[in-house]
Structures are given as structure tokens and as C-alpha cells.
Amino acid sequence: MNISIVNGHLIDPANGIDEPLDLHIQGQQIVAVGPAPDGFVADETIDATDRIVCPGLVDIAAALREPGAAAKGTLASETRAAARGGITTVVCTPDTDPAIDTPAVVELIHRTARKLRRARILTAGALTQGLAGQQLSNAAALKGAGCVALSNTRRPLANTLVERRALEYAATFGMTVILCPEDRHLRAGGCAHEGAVATRLGLPGIPSAAETVAVARDLALAEHTGARIHFHALSCAGSARMLREAQAAKLAVSADVAAHQLHLTEMDVEDFDANCHLIPPLRTLADRDALRQAVADGTIAAICSDHQPHEPDAKEAPFPETEPGISGLKTLLALTLRLVDEGVLPLSEAIARVTCGPSNLLDLPYGRLSIGAAADICIFDPRSHWTLKAREMASEGHNTPFDGWEFSGAVTHTLFNGRLVYQQDPS
């Protein structure tokens, strides 16, 4: 179909656009920004009056669970949730069952996503076979199958020698390695930030050093190997500081932060809310503010959902025994826009952190409204206020600490490859 989106305010940080402009789509591609091309006739017109039209969001890290954990989520349920959140491109983490360590698993996920046609699912391949941390996966085969990066998620590597070999191997094929920095010995079974709150509640703590020690190690290995590394879900002020210094030294290093880490702190664990059981844990107000500053100055160029849906039983045990993680697809845009409301970022910069920012980190052509680009569009009403109701989330996982929070910026339309995959009910 030919689609025209008219009367909206177009924000495309990748191309420096922030003004009222129309957008025209032919088939799966954007064909014009501004006036329609000669001879163009729209089959459908979307009136975006008083709304923001921006690129479809790019989520650099989300656990989609399929194959292997259908009770927590499926590609069908999670792509439906992505569409409702304005997300059109998702990088799936490799912690599926089986792990994404062979071209066959990559193809299974890609083929299923193509059939669903709700969002573009890209895959991060397993850094080691079965994510066991011992034997390296076949990086060449995974890259050939379409993997955009390599990662061992939060599964530990056997030792620093394995990490060195993995970084050297990935560098050979020009692949980015996504690292979740954590020293498992310092973590030592903790479940909350090591500080006054955890001490008062009697919860085993995870010190900031569990992350900062790992960041320092990983940066040293990246410098030694020349590998391109990306830190996923930083949580500490010290990590942001070291990242800034490494970038100033021209190391090929980047990072993202989970949206919830920019709003919640260790104080939110006070009521033993299992939805606040996270890895990395919620840390101090000073850490949160340092992460916000790193996002504002571009040291951290991407905000992600760190989406980890769970079935209800996973969150219904005593706090330390529950499974960590938040179902975050629904709130990625909302929490990012909240940073605008709180004066952390201007709107265009906030949108950049969830569109071209993450896309650029992995050399992807998405998250922009260029002529000829895929017609992935998010339209939202910045003046619309809505309340999150966990039970109504499209994701199979309803595990969120934001149940009952009021947000601004409701997504009204999502287009993926020129196809309308979500439209808000007018009622």
C-alpha cells in the first residue's frame, strides 16, 4: 500500500529533522519527506495532528524466550508487545533453549519472525557453545546466518583467557561483543545492591565492585585485542566514568542502560517487591543520576528495555528466590519520555537514544526516516496521559514494578515495513 502520514511533527534525529512534515510510504520503503512525489497517490492517509512521528524504536537487548520457555513468552506474544510499544526492531539475546549458537537456531527465530510480520527480530549469537563459557561458538557461521553481535549474556565465562580468545575471534570477523559486566565471585549470590537498604532488609548484597571490576577487566582486554565491545545494562557511576575515559582514549567501546535503571533505585526494594529483583540490581540515587548524566552527554548512546518476561510463579517466592528481570517492552518509550519531562534530555535526544543511537552501535540501517529506508514508524501523542495496567500488557510476562504509574506519550500507530501492525483503539 501507499501510505501518507500527514499533519504530524516529524522527529528524526539521524537526519537532524525536528519540524512539522508529512511522510510518504510506498510498499515497504519511505519515498518522501515533505511534499508527496509526483504521481504518488495514497491508498491510506493517517492524520497525525498534534502527534509526534518518529522512527520505529530499536531495542538493543530483549529476551524473547522462544525457543524453550513458552510459559514466559513467545515470539508471537513479545512481538505483539513490541508493536504496541512502538518498537519495530529487537535484538534477541541468545539465552534461549537451545541457545543461539548454531545457524539452525538463528534461522528458526528469523523464519518465525518473518511469518509474524510484527517486528524485525535480529539475533545476538552465543559467544560460547551452549553459553557454557568454555568452547567458542562458530562466529563465522553465526555471522553468515545473520547474527548482528555475539554475547554470553549473564552466563559467566570460564576465565579471562577464554574471554581474550573470544574477543580475538570476534575481532577477526568484525563482530561486536556484547558484555554483561559482572564478577561472579564478588556477586556471590547477592540479589540487591550492597548498601544500607539491603542490610536493613537482610538481603544478600551485590557490591558495585562486582560490576566495576568486570568493566575494568573487559576494557583492558578490549585494548589488548582490538575488539569492539558493547557493555549491556550498566548500573554504576564508576562504570559510566570508566566508559567515558575509555571513549576519550579512542577505544572501540559503547554501552546501553536499561530504562528502569534511570528511574528506580535501591529504595524501591524496601517493600520486598519481587518485580524490583533485577540483575544488575537497582543501585543508589547517586548511581542513577550518574547514569542519567552519561545518557545526556552521549557517553551511553542507547537506552534499552532489558526485557525479561516471566510467568507469575517466577515472582511469587521470597525475594532472594525469585527470578530477576522486568517485562519492559511496554515501558521503553514511556520511561524515555519521562526523562524529557524531568529535564534530563530534550525530546529529540531522547528519541535518538531509542532509535538511531542503538542502531548505530551495531551498524544497523534502522532507526531513521531516510528516503529509501524501511518504513518503520512510531506515532505517539505526547499530550496523552495513560496508566500502566500490568494485567493488560501484551507481553506474556506481566512482571513490572511500574504497575499503576501514570505516563505521557501514548503510542497510537506502529508501522513495520510499511504495514500497520498496531493502531490504538479510538475508544
Coordinates of C-alpha atoms in Angstrom, one line a residue:
M1 CA 0.0 0.0 0.0
N2 CA 0.9 3.7 -0.4
I3 CA 0.5 5.5 2.9
S4 CA 0.8 9.2 3.7
I5 CA 1.2 10.3 7.3
V6 CA 0.1 14.0 7.4
N7 CA 0.0 16.9 9.8
G8 CA 2.4 15.3 12.3
H9 CA 5.6 16.7 13.9
L10 CA 8.4 14.7 12.4
I11 CA 11.4 13.9 14.6
D12 CA 14.3 12.0 13.0
P13 CA 17.5 12.6 15.0
A14 CA 19.6 10.6 12.5
N15 CA 18.8 13.2 9.8
G16 CA 18.5 16.3 12.0
I17 CA 14.8 16.7 11.4
D18 CA 12.6 18.2 14.1
E19 CA 9.7 20.1 12.4
P20 CA 6.1 19.6 11.0
L21 CA 6.5 17.5 7.9
D22 CA 4.4 14.8 6.1
L23 CA 5.8 11.4 5.4
H24 CA 5.0 9.2 2.4
I25 CA 5.4 5.4 2.1
Q26 CA 5.3 3.2 -0.9
G27 CA 5.3 -0.5 -0.3
Q28 CA 8.0 -1.2 2.4
Q29 CA 10.0 2.0 1.9
I30 CA 9.9 5.7 2.7
V31 CA 9.7 7.6 -0.6
A32 CA 9.4 11.2 0.5
V33 CA 9.6 13.5 3.5
G34 CA 7.6 16.7 3.0
P35 CA 5.6 17.0 -0.2
A36 CA 4.5 13.8 -1.9
P37 CA 6.5 12.7 -5.0
D38 CA 4.9 13.4 -8.4
G39 CA 2.3 10.8 -9.3
F40 CA 2.1 9.5 -5.7
V41 CA -1.5 8.5 -4.7
A42 CA -2.1 7.4 -1.1
D43 CA -4.2 4.3 -0.5
E44 CA -4.4 5.3 3.1
T45 CA -3.8 8.5 5.0
I46 CA -3.0 8.7 8.7
D47 CA -3.8 12.0 10.3
A48 CA -1.1 12.7 12.9
T49 CA -2.3 16.1 14.1
D50 CA -0.8 17.0 17.4
R51 CA 1.3 13.9 17.4
I52 CA 5.0 13.0 17.1
V53 CA 6.1 10.9 14.1
C54 CA 9.5 9.3 14.6
P55 CA 11.4 6.2 13.5
G56 CA 10.3 2.9 15.0
L57 CA 12.2 2.2 18.2
V58 CA 15.2 -0.1 18.2
D59 CA 15.7 -2.2 21.3
I60 CA 19.2 -3.4 21.5
A61 CA 18.6 -6.2 24.1
A62 CA 15.5 -8.2 24.9
A63 CA 14.9 -11.8 26.0
L64 CA 12.2 -13.2 23.8
R65 CA 12.2 -16.6 25.4
E66 CA 11.3 -18.7 22.3
P67 CA 12.5 -21.3 21.7
G68 CA 12.5 -23.0 25.1
A69 CA 10.4 -21.0 27.6
A70 CA 6.9 -20.6 26.2
A71 CA 5.5 -20.0 29.7
K72 CA 7.5 -16.8 29.9
G73 CA 7.0 -15.6 26.4
T74 CA 6.8 -16.5 22.7
L75 CA 7.9 -14.6 19.6
A76 CA 4.2 -14.1 18.9
S77 CA 3.4 -12.5 22.3
E78 CA 6.6 -10.5 22.5
T79 CA 6.4 -9.0 19.0
R80 CA 2.8 -8.1 19.7
A81 CA 4.1 -6.3 22.8
A82 CA 6.9 -4.6 20.9
A83 CA 4.4 -3.3 18.3
R84 CA 2.2 -1.8 21.0
G85 CA 5.3 -0.1 22.4
G86 CA 6.3 1.5 19.1
I87 CA 9.3 -0.9 18.8
T88 CA 10.0 -2.2 15.3
T89 CA 13.5 -3.7 15.7
V90 CA 14.5 -6.0 18.5
V91 CA 17.9 -7.7 19.1
C92 CA 17.1 -11.0 20.7
T93 CA 19.6 -12.2 23.4
P94 CA 21.0 -15.7 22.9
D95 CA 19.8 -17.2 26.2
T96 CA 17.1 -19.3 24.6
D97 CA 16.9 -23.1 24.9
P98 CA 18.7 -24.2 22.8
A99 CA 21.0 -21.2 22.9
I100 CA 21.5 -19.2 19.7
D101 CA 24.8 -20.9 19.0
T102 CA 24.1 -22.5 15.6
P103 CA 22.7 -21.2 12.2
A104 CA 19.8 -23.6 12.6
V105 CA 18.5 -21.8 15.8
V106 CA 19.1 -18.4 14.1
E107 CA 17.1 -19.4 11.1
L108 CA 14.3 -20.8 13.3
I109 CA 13.9 -17.4 15.1
H110 CA 14.2 -15.4 11.9
R111 CA 11.7 -17.6 10.0
T112 CA 9.1 -17.4 12.8
A113 CA 9.5 -13.6 13.0
R114 CA 9.1 -13.2 9.2
K115 CA 5.8 -15.1 9.4
L116 CA 4.5 -13.0 12.3
R117 CA 5.4 -9.7 10.4
R118 CA 5.0 -7.6 13.6
A119 CA 8.6 -6.5 14.2
R120 CA 12.1 -7.2 12.9
I121 CA 13.9 -9.7 15.1
L122 CA 17.7 -9.6 14.9
T123 CA 19.8 -12.1 16.9
A124 CA 22.9 -11.9 19.0
G125 CA 24.7 -15.2 18.7
A126 CA 26.1 -17.1 21.7
L127 CA 29.8 -16.3 22.4
T128 CA 30.4 -19.8 23.6
Q129 CA 28.7 -23.1 22.8
G130 CA 25.6 -23.5 24.8
L131 CA 26.5 -20.3 26.7
A132 CA 28.6 -22.7 28.9
G133 CA 31.6 -20.4 28.9
Q134 CA 34.1 -23.0 27.7
Q135 CA 34.3 -23.6 24.0
L136 CA 33.9 -20.7 21.5
S137 CA 30.9 -20.8 19.1
N138 CA 31.5 -20.6 15.4
A139 CA 31.4 -16.8 14.9
A140 CA 31.8 -17.1 11.1
A141 CA 28.8 -19.3 10.8
L142 CA 26.7 -17.2 13.1
K143 CA 27.6 -14.0 11.2
G144 CA 26.7 -15.7 8.0
A145 CA 23.4 -16.7 9.4
G146 CA 22.6 -13.1 10.2
C147 CA 23.7 -12.6 13.8
V148 CA 24.5 -8.9 14.4
A149 CA 26.7 -9.4 17.5
L150 CA 28.0 -12.1 19.9
S151 CA 27.2 -12.3 23.6
N152 CA 27.3 -14.7 26.5
T153 CA 24.5 -12.7 28.3
R154 CA 24.9 -13.1 32.0
R155 CA 26.4 -16.6 31.8
P156 CA 30.0 -16.5 33.2
L157 CA 33.0 -17.3 31.0
A158 CA 35.4 -19.9 32.5
N159 CA 38.2 -17.4 32.9
T160 CA 39.8 -14.3 31.4
L161 CA 41.8 -16.4 28.9
V162 CA 38.5 -17.7 27.3
E163 CA 37.4 -14.0 27.2
R164 CA 40.6 -13.0 25.5
R165 CA 40.3 -15.7 22.9
A166 CA 36.6 -14.9 22.3
L167 CA 37.4 -11.2 21.7
E168 CA 40.2 -12.0 19.4
Y169 CA 38.0 -14.4 17.4
A170 CA 35.1 -11.9 17.2
A171 CA 37.5 -9.2 16.1
T172 CA 38.7 -11.4 13.2
F173 CA 35.2 -11.3 11.8
G174 CA 34.4 -7.7 12.7
M175 CA 31.7 -8.6 15.2
T176 CA 30.8 -6.6 18.2
V177 CA 30.8 -8.5 21.5
I178 CA 28.1 -7.5 23.9
L179 CA 29.3 -8.0 27.5
C180 CA 27.2 -8.0 30.7
P181 CA 30.0 -7.0 33.1
E182 CA 29.9 -8.9 36.4
D183 CA 32.4 -10.6 38.6
R184 CA 30.5 -13.7 39.7
H185 CA 32.8 -14.2 42.7
L186 CA 32.0 -10.7 44.0
R187 CA 28.3 -11.1 43.3
A188 CA 28.4 -14.2 45.4
G189 CA 24.7 -15.0 45.3
G190 CA 23.5 -11.5 46.1
C191 CA 20.1 -10.2 45.0
A192 CA 20.2 -6.5 45.8
H193 CA 22.6 -3.6 45.9
E194 CA 25.1 -3.9 48.8
G195 CA 24.2 -0.9 50.9
A196 CA 22.0 0.4 53.7
V197 CA 18.7 -0.9 52.3
A198 CA 19.9 -4.4 51.7
T199 CA 21.5 -4.5 55.2
R200 CA 18.3 -3.3 56.8
L201 CA 16.2 -5.8 54.9
G202 CA 18.6 -8.7 55.5
L203 CA 19.1 -9.3 51.8
P204 CA 22.5 -10.6 50.4
G205 CA 24.1 -7.7 48.6
I206 CA 25.9 -7.2 45.3
P207 CA 28.6 -4.6 45.6
S208 CA 29.2 -2.0 42.9
A209 CA 32.7 -3.5 42.5
A210 CA 31.1 -6.7 41.1
E211 CA 30.4 -4.6 38.0
T212 CA 33.3 -2.0 38.0
V213 CA 35.9 -4.7 38.4
A214 CA 34.5 -6.5 35.4
V215 CA 34.3 -3.3 33.4
A216 CA 38.0 -2.6 34.1
R217 CA 39.0 -6.1 33.1
D218 CA 36.9 -6.0 29.9
L219 CA 38.3 -2.6 28.9
A220 CA 41.9 -3.9 29.4
L221 CA 41.2 -7.0 27.2
A222 CA 39.4 -4.8 24.6
E223 CA 42.5 -2.6 24.3
H224 CA 44.8 -5.6 24.1
T225 CA 42.8 -7.5 21.5
G226 CA 41.5 -4.5 19.5
A227 CA 38.0 -6.0 19.7
R228 CA 34.8 -3.8 19.6
I229 CA 32.9 -4.3 22.8
H230 CA 29.5 -3.1 24.0
F231 CA 28.5 -3.1 27.7
H232 CA 24.9 -4.1 28.3
A233 CA 22.9 -2.6 31.1
L234 CA 25.4 -0.6 33.1
S235 CA 24.2 0.2 36.6
C236 CA 27.1 2.1 38.4
A237 CA 28.5 5.6 38.4
G238 CA 32.0 4.0 38.4
S239 CA 31.2 2.1 35.2
A240 CA 30.0 5.2 33.5
R241 CA 33.2 7.1 34.5
M242 CA 35.5 4.3 33.1
L243 CA 33.4 4.2 29.9
R244 CA 33.8 7.9 29.4
E245 CA 37.6 7.7 29.9
A246 CA 37.9 4.7 27.5
Q247 CA 36.0 6.6 24.8
A248 CA 38.2 9.6 25.3
A249 CA 41.2 7.3 24.7
K250 CA 39.5 6.2 21.4
L251 CA 38.8 2.6 22.4
A252 CA 36.0 0.9 20.4
V253 CA 33.6 0.7 23.3
S254 CA 30.0 1.6 23.8
A255 CA 27.2 0.9 26.3
D256 CA 23.5 0.9 26.9
V257 CA 21.4 1.3 30.1
A258 CA 18.1 -0.3 30.9
A259 CA 15.3 2.2 31.1
H260 CA 14.3 1.2 34.6
Q261 CA 17.8 2.0 35.9
L262 CA 17.2 5.6 35.1
H263 CA 14.2 5.9 37.3
L264 CA 14.3 3.3 40.1
T265 CA 16.8 3.0 43.0
E266 CA 17.6 0.6 45.8
M267 CA 14.9 2.3 47.8
D268 CA 12.3 0.7 45.6
V269 CA 13.3 -2.7 47.1
E270 CA 12.0 -1.6 50.5
D271 CA 8.7 -3.5 50.3
F272 CA 10.4 -6.7 49.0
D273 CA 8.7 -6.2 45.7
A274 CA 10.0 -9.1 43.6
N275 CA 9.4 -7.1 40.5
C276 CA 12.4 -5.0 41.7
H277 CA 14.6 -8.1 41.8
L278 CA 17.0 -7.3 39.0
I279 CA 20.4 -8.2 37.8
P280 CA 22.3 -5.8 37.8
P281 CA 20.4 -4.6 40.9
L282 CA 18.9 -1.2 41.4
R283 CA 21.6 0.9 42.9
T284 CA 21.9 4.3 44.7
L285 CA 20.4 7.6 43.8
A286 CA 24.0 8.8 43.0
D287 CA 24.4 5.9 40.6
R288 CA 21.1 6.7 38.9
D289 CA 22.0 10.3 38.5
A290 CA 25.4 9.4 37.1
L291 CA 23.8 7.1 34.5
R292 CA 21.4 9.9 33.6
Q293 CA 24.3 12.2 33.0
A294 CA 26.1 9.6 30.9
V295 CA 22.9 9.3 28.8
A296 CA 22.6 13.1 28.5
D297 CA 26.2 13.6 27.3
G298 CA 26.1 10.7 24.9
T299 CA 28.6 8.5 26.8
I300 CA 25.8 6.0 26.9
A301 CA 24.2 6.2 23.5
A302 CA 21.4 3.7 23.9
I303 CA 18.5 3.1 26.3
C304 CA 17.1 -0.5 26.1
S305 CA 14.2 -2.4 27.7
D306 CA 16.4 -5.2 29.1
H307 CA 13.1 -7.1 28.6
Q308 CA 12.8 -10.3 30.6
P309 CA 9.3 -11.6 30.8
H310 CA 8.4 -14.2 33.5
E311 CA 5.4 -16.3 34.4
P312 CA 3.6 -15.3 37.7
D313 CA 5.2 -18.1 39.7
A314 CA 8.7 -16.8 39.0
K315 CA 8.0 -13.8 41.1
E316 CA 5.9 -15.3 43.9
A317 CA 8.7 -16.7 46.2
P318 CA 10.7 -14.9 48.9
F319 CA 12.6 -12.1 47.3
P320 CA 16.1 -13.8 47.0
E321 CA 14.5 -16.9 45.5
T322 CA 12.5 -15.1 42.7
E323 CA 13.8 -14.8 39.2
P324 CA 15.3 -11.4 38.3
G325 CA 14.0 -9.2 35.5
I326 CA 11.4 -6.8 34.2
S327 CA 8.9 -7.1 31.3
G328 CA 10.0 -3.9 29.7
L329 CA 8.8 -3.6 26.1
K330 CA 5.7 -1.6 27.0
T331 CA 7.5 1.0 29.1
L332 CA 10.7 1.6 27.0
L333 CA 9.3 4.7 25.2
A334 CA 7.3 5.8 28.2
L335 CA 10.3 5.8 30.6
T336 CA 12.4 7.5 27.9
L337 CA 9.8 10.3 27.5
R338 CA 9.7 10.7 31.3
L339 CA 13.4 11.8 31.1
V340 CA 12.2 14.6 28.9
D341 CA 9.5 15.6 31.4
E342 CA 12.1 15.6 34.1
G343 CA 14.5 17.8 32.2
V344 CA 17.3 15.2 31.6
L345 CA 17.1 15.2 27.8
P346 CA 15.4 17.3 25.1
L347 CA 12.9 15.3 23.1
S348 CA 15.0 14.8 20.0
E349 CA 17.9 13.5 22.0
A350 CA 15.6 11.1 24.0
I351 CA 14.3 9.7 20.7
A352 CA 17.8 9.3 19.4
R353 CA 18.7 7.1 22.4
V354 CA 16.0 4.5 21.4
T355 CA 16.3 4.8 17.6
C356 CA 19.5 5.7 15.7
G357 CA 21.6 5.5 18.9
P358 CA 21.3 1.7 19.4
S359 CA 21.2 1.2 15.6
N360 CA 24.5 3.0 15.1
L361 CA 26.2 1.0 17.8
L362 CA 25.6 -2.2 15.8
D363 CA 26.0 -0.6 12.3
L364 CA 22.3 -1.3 11.5
P365 CA 20.4 0.8 8.9
Y366 CA 17.3 1.2 11.1
G367 CA 16.0 3.9 13.4
R368 CA 15.9 6.6 10.7
L369 CA 13.5 8.1 8.3
S370 CA 15.8 8.4 5.3
I371 CA 14.5 8.2 1.7
G372 CA 14.7 4.5 0.7
A373 CA 14.8 3.3 4.3
A374 CA 12.5 0.7 5.7
A375 CA 9.2 2.2 6.6
D376 CA 9.4 1.6 10.3
I377 CA 7.4 4.3 12.0
C378 CA 6.2 5.1 15.6
I379 CA 3.5 7.7 16.1
F380 CA 2.7 8.8 19.6
D381 CA 0.6 11.5 21.3
P382 CA 2.9 13.5 23.7
R383 CA -0.1 15.1 25.4
S384 CA -1.9 11.8 26.1
H385 CA -1.7 10.5 29.7
W386 CA -2.2 6.9 30.5
T387 CA -1.8 4.5 33.4
L388 CA 0.0 1.2 33.1
K389 CA -2.0 -1.8 34.0
A390 CA 0.2 -4.8 34.2
R391 CA -2.6 -7.3 33.7
E392 CA -3.4 -5.7 30.3
M393 CA 0.2 -5.8 28.9
A394 CA 0.5 -7.7 25.6
S395 CA 3.7 -9.4 26.7
E396 CA 3.3 -12.9 28.2
G397 CA 5.2 -11.5 31.2
H398 CA 3.3 -9.0 33.5
N399 CA 6.3 -8.6 35.8
T400 CA 6.8 -4.8 36.1
P401 CA 7.3 -2.5 39.1
F402 CA 5.6 0.3 37.1
D403 CA 2.0 -1.1 37.5
G404 CA -0.2 1.9 38.3
W405 CA 2.3 4.5 37.2
E406 CA 1.0 7.3 35.0
F407 CA 2.9 8.1 31.8
S408 CA 2.6 10.6 29.0
G409 CA 3.1 9.8 25.3
A410 CA 0.7 7.0 24.3
V411 CA 1.7 5.1 21.1
T412 CA -1.2 5.5 18.6
H413 CA 0.3 3.8 15.5
T414 CA 3.2 1.5 14.7
L415 CA 4.2 0.7 11.1
F416 CA 6.7 -2.1 10.3
N417 CA 8.0 -2.3 6.8
G418 CA 5.1 -0.1 5.6
R419 CA 2.5 -2.2 7.3
L420 CA 0.3 -1.0 10.1
V421 CA 0.9 -3.5 12.9
Y422 CA -0.7 -1.6 15.8
Q423 CA -3.3 1.1 16.0
Q424 CA -4.7 2.4 19.3
D425 CA -8.3 1.8 19.9
P426 CA -10.0 5.2 19.5
S427 CA -12.3 4.5 22.5

